[in-house]
XYZ file of C-alpha atoms in Angstrom:
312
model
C -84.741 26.414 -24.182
C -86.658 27.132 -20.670
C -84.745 26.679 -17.613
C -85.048 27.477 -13.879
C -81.248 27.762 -13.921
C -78.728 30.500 -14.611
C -75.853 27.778 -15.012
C -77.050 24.266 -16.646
C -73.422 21.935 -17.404
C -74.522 18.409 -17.402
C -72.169 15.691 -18.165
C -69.134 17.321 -18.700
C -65.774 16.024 -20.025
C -62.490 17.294 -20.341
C -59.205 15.266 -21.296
C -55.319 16.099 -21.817
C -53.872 13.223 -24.152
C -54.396 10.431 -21.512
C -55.200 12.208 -18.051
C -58.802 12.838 -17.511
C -59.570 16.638 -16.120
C -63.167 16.360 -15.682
C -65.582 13.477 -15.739
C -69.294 13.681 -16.488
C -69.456 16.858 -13.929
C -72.983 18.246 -13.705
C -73.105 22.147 -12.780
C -76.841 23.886 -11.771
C -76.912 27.377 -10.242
C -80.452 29.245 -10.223
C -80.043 32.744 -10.038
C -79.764 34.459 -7.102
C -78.008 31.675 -5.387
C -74.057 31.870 -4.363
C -73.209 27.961 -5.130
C -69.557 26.889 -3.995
C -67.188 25.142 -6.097
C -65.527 23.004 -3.574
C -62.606 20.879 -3.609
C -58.597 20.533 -3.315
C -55.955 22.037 -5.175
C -55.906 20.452 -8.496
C -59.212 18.839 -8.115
C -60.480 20.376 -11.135
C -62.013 23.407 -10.378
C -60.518 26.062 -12.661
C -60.598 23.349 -15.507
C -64.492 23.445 -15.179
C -64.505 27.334 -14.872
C -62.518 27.481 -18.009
C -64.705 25.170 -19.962
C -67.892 26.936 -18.379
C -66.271 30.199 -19.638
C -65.737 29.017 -23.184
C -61.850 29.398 -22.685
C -61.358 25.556 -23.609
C -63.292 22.717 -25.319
C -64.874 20.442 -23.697
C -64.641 16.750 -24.977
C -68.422 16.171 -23.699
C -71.336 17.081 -22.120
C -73.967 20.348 -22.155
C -73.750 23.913 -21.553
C -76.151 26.406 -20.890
C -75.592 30.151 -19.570
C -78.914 32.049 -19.102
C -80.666 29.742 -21.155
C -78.294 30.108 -24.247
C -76.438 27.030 -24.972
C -72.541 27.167 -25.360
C -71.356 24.800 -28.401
C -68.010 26.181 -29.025
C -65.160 28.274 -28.075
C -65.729 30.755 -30.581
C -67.709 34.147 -30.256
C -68.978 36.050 -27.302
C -70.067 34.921 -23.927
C -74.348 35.753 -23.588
C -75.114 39.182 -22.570
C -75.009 39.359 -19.049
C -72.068 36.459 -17.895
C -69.016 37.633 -16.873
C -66.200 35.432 -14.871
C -62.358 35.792 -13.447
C -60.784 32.541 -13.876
C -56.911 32.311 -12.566
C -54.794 35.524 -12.661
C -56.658 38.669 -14.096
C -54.563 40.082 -17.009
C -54.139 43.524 -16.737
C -51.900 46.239 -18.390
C -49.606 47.195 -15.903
C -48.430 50.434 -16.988
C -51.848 51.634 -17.106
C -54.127 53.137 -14.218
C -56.995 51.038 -13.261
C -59.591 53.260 -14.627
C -58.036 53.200 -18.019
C -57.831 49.284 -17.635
C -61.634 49.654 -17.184
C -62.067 51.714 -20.209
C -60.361 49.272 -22.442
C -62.573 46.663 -21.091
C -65.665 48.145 -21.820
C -64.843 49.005 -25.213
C -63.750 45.993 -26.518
C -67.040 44.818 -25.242
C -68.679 47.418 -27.201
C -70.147 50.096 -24.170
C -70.075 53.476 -25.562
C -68.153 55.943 -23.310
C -70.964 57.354 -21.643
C -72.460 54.275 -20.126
C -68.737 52.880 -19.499
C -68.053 56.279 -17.609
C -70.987 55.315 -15.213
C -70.588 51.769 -14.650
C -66.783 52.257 -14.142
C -67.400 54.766 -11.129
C -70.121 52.151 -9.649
C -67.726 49.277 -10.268
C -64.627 50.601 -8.652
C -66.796 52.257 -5.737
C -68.001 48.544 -5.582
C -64.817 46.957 -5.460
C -63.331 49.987 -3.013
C -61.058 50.665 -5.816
C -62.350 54.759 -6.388
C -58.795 56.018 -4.683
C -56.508 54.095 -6.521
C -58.284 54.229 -9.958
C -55.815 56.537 -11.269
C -52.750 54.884 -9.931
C -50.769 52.800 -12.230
C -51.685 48.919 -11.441
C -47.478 48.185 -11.944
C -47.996 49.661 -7.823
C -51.192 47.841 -7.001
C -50.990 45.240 -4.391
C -52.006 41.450 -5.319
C -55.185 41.813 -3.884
C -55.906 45.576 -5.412
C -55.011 43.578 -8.699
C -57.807 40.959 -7.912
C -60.075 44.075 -6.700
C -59.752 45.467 -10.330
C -60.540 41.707 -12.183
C -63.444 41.632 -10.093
C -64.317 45.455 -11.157
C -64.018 44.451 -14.762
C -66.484 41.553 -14.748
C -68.912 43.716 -13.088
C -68.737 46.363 -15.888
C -71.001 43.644 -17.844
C -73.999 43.631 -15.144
C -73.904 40.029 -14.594
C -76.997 37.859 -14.406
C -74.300 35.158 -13.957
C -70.682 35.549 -12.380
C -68.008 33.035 -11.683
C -65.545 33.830 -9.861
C -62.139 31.620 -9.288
C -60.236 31.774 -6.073
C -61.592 35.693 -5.433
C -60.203 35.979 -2.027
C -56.850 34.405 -2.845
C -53.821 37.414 -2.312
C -56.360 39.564 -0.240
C -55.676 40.476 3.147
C -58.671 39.988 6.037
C -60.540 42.835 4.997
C -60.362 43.213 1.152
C -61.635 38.864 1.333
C -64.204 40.382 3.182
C -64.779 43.284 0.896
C -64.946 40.405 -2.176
C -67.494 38.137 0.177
C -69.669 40.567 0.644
C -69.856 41.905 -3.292
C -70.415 38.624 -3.923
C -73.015 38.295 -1.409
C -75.167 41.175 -2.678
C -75.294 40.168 -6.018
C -76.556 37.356 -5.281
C -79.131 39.244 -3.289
C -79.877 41.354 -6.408
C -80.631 38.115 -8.237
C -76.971 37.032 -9.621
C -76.080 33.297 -9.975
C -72.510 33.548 -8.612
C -70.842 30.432 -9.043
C -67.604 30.410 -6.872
C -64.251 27.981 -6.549
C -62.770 27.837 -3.551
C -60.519 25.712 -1.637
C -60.807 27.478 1.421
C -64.050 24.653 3.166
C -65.117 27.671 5.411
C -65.383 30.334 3.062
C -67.882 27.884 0.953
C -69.884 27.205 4.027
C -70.360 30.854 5.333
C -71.163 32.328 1.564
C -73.183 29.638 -0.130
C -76.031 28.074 -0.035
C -75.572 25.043 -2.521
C -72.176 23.439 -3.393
C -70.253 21.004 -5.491
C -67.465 19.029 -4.196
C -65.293 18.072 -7.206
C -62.563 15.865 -5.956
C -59.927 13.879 -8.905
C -62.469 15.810 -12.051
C -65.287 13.960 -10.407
C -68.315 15.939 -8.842
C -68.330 13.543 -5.737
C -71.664 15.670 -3.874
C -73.995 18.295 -4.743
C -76.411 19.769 -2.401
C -76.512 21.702 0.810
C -74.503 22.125 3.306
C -76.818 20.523 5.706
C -77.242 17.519 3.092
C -73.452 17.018 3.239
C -73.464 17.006 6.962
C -76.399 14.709 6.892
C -73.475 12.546 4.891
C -71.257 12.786 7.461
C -72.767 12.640 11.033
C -69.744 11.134 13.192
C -68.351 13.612 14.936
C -64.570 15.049 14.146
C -61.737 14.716 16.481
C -57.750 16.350 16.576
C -55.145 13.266 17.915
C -51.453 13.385 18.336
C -49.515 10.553 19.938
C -46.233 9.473 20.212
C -46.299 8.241 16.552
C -48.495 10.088 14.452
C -47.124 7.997 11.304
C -48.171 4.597 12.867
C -51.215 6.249 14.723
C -52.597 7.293 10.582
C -51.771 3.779 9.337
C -53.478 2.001 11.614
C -56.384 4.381 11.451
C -56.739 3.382 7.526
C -56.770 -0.141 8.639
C -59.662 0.017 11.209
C -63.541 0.109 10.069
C -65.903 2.925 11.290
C -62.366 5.512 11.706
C -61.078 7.959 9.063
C -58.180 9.818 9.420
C -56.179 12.455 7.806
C -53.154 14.692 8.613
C -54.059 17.732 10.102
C -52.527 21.255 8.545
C -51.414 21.787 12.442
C -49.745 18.585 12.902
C -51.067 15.588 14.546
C -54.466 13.638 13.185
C -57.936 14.552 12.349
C -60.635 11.930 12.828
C -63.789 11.109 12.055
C -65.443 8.351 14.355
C -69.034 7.499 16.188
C -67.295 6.720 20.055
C -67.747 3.112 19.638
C -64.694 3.174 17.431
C -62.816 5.471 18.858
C -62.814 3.741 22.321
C -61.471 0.515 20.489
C -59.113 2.692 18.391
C -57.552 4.137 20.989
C -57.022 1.059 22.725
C -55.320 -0.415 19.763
C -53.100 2.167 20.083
C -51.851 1.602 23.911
C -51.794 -2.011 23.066
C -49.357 -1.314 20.429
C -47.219 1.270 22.927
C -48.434 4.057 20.919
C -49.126 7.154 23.555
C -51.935 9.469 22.665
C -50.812 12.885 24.215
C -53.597 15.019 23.430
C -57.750 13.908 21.820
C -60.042 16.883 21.513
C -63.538 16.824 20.099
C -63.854 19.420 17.472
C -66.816 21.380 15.481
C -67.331 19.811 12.559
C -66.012 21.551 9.170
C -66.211 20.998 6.131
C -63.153 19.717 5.819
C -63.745 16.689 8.081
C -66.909 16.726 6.173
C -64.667 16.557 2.767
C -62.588 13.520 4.339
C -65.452 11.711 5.219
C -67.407 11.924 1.689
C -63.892 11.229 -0.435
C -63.498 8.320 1.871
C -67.110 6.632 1.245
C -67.340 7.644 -2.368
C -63.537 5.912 -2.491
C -64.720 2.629 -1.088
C -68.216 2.517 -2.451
C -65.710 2.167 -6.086
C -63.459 -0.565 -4.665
């Protein structure tokens, strides 16, 4: 099979007993493209990776990985895909270099070439000072570090990567970003989950929002915006509770509980002139309405919302 993609999943399925994981998700990345994996907690994001990875069955749907399809769970990964999914499993009484070396061998490298791409991987990953340190005394985000070192011992033509930055301080996230952003450059598909809306945005150029094990958009970030135009506002009042349930009532205003307290809402002015009436009229004080850049995550709350009512 010919394709002009590094990643090709198409219709993919993935149930526990009753409780649908994933339905009929479609997956492209072409190479050299970082494309986002973008949703909530528990949206489904690390079930896809795992299925993408070979680490569970799917119950239906296509995979391809640099052109090679992927029927089962059993036998290796193509040459050239490599992936940290959840937690990296290391040996803890071992150094990181010797957690490297096991790595390599079990993926057949013969010590000379491991010796060389080990150096270049944990120079990569700014991991050369610690590599003979026991990783029982790495940090959580040294530990994440030496994942990432590992799948770059297998030169990837296609990487996914799970939650990279999670654990990692300011600079080592933007240590990961900007690995992540070279190989690309180099010609890597990097496929990467995040739940972090403005990590997405400044890394990639293409993204999937998965939201309930549903792919709910796929595109650009400007296509999602295009989605999305009304502008994004922060509201508290005297009675944020009453304020968000009569917000869910009124046409042309979303609204969602912001991570700072109060509200965040989408509206065009029209209806947020006659919401915020509604809310004086019902003795409801609004203490503080700013205008805010649009993010992603407004963006998010406005695309769940539609693709929610365009199925009731």
């Amino acid at each position: 099979m010919t394709s002009d993609y590094a990643l090709e999943a198409r219709g993919i399925c993935k149930r526990y007993g009753t409780h649908s994981a994933l339905t009929d998700v479609d997956l492209l990345a072409p190479a050299g493209r970082l494309h986002g994996l973008l949703g909530p907690n528990g949206a489904g994001k690390t079930t896809l990776m795992r299925v993408l990875l070979g680490l569970c069955r799917r119950d239906a749907g296509t995979v391809h990985l640099l052109g090679q399809p992927l029927d089962t769970t059993d036998g290796p990964l193509p040459e050239g895909v490599a992936g940290i999914v959840e937690a990296p499993a290391l040996y803890p009484f071992m150094s990181g270099r010797r957690n490297l070396e096991l790595l390599a061998r079990l993926d057949g490298n013969s010590r000379k070439s491991a010796h060389v791409a080990i150096d270049r991987a944990l120079e990569r990953t700014g991991l050369s000072a610690h590599a003979d340190s026991a990783v029982a005394a790495y940090s959580a985000g040294m530990r994440q570090r030496l994942a990432l070192a590992g799948a770059l011992l297998r030169s990837p033509r296609l990487l996914f990567l799970d939650e990279p930055t999670n654990s990692l301080d300011p600079a080592g996230a933007h240590d990961i970003r900007s690995v992540a952003r070279a190989l690309a450059d180099e010609g890597t598909a990097v496929v990467l989950s995040s739940h972090d809306m403005a990590e997405v945005e400044a890394l990639c150029a293409a993204i999937t929002v998965i939201d309930r094990g549903r792919a709910v958009f796929s595109g650009s970030v400007a296509e999602l915006r295009a989605l999305a135009p009304a502008a994004s506002y922060e509201l508290h009042t005297s009675n944020d509770d009453q304020a968000l349930a009569m917000a869910t009532r009124r046409s042309g205003v979303r609204a969602a509980r912001a991570r700072a307290g109060g509200l965040e809402l989408s509206a065009d002015v029209d209806s947020l002139d006659a919401y915020v009436i509604e809310l004086g009229c019902a003795g409801i004080a609004v203490r503080a309405l700013e205008r805010k850049a649009r993010t992603l995550e407004s963006l998010f709350l406005d695309l769940t919302n539609r693709t929610m009512a365009a199925a009731s």
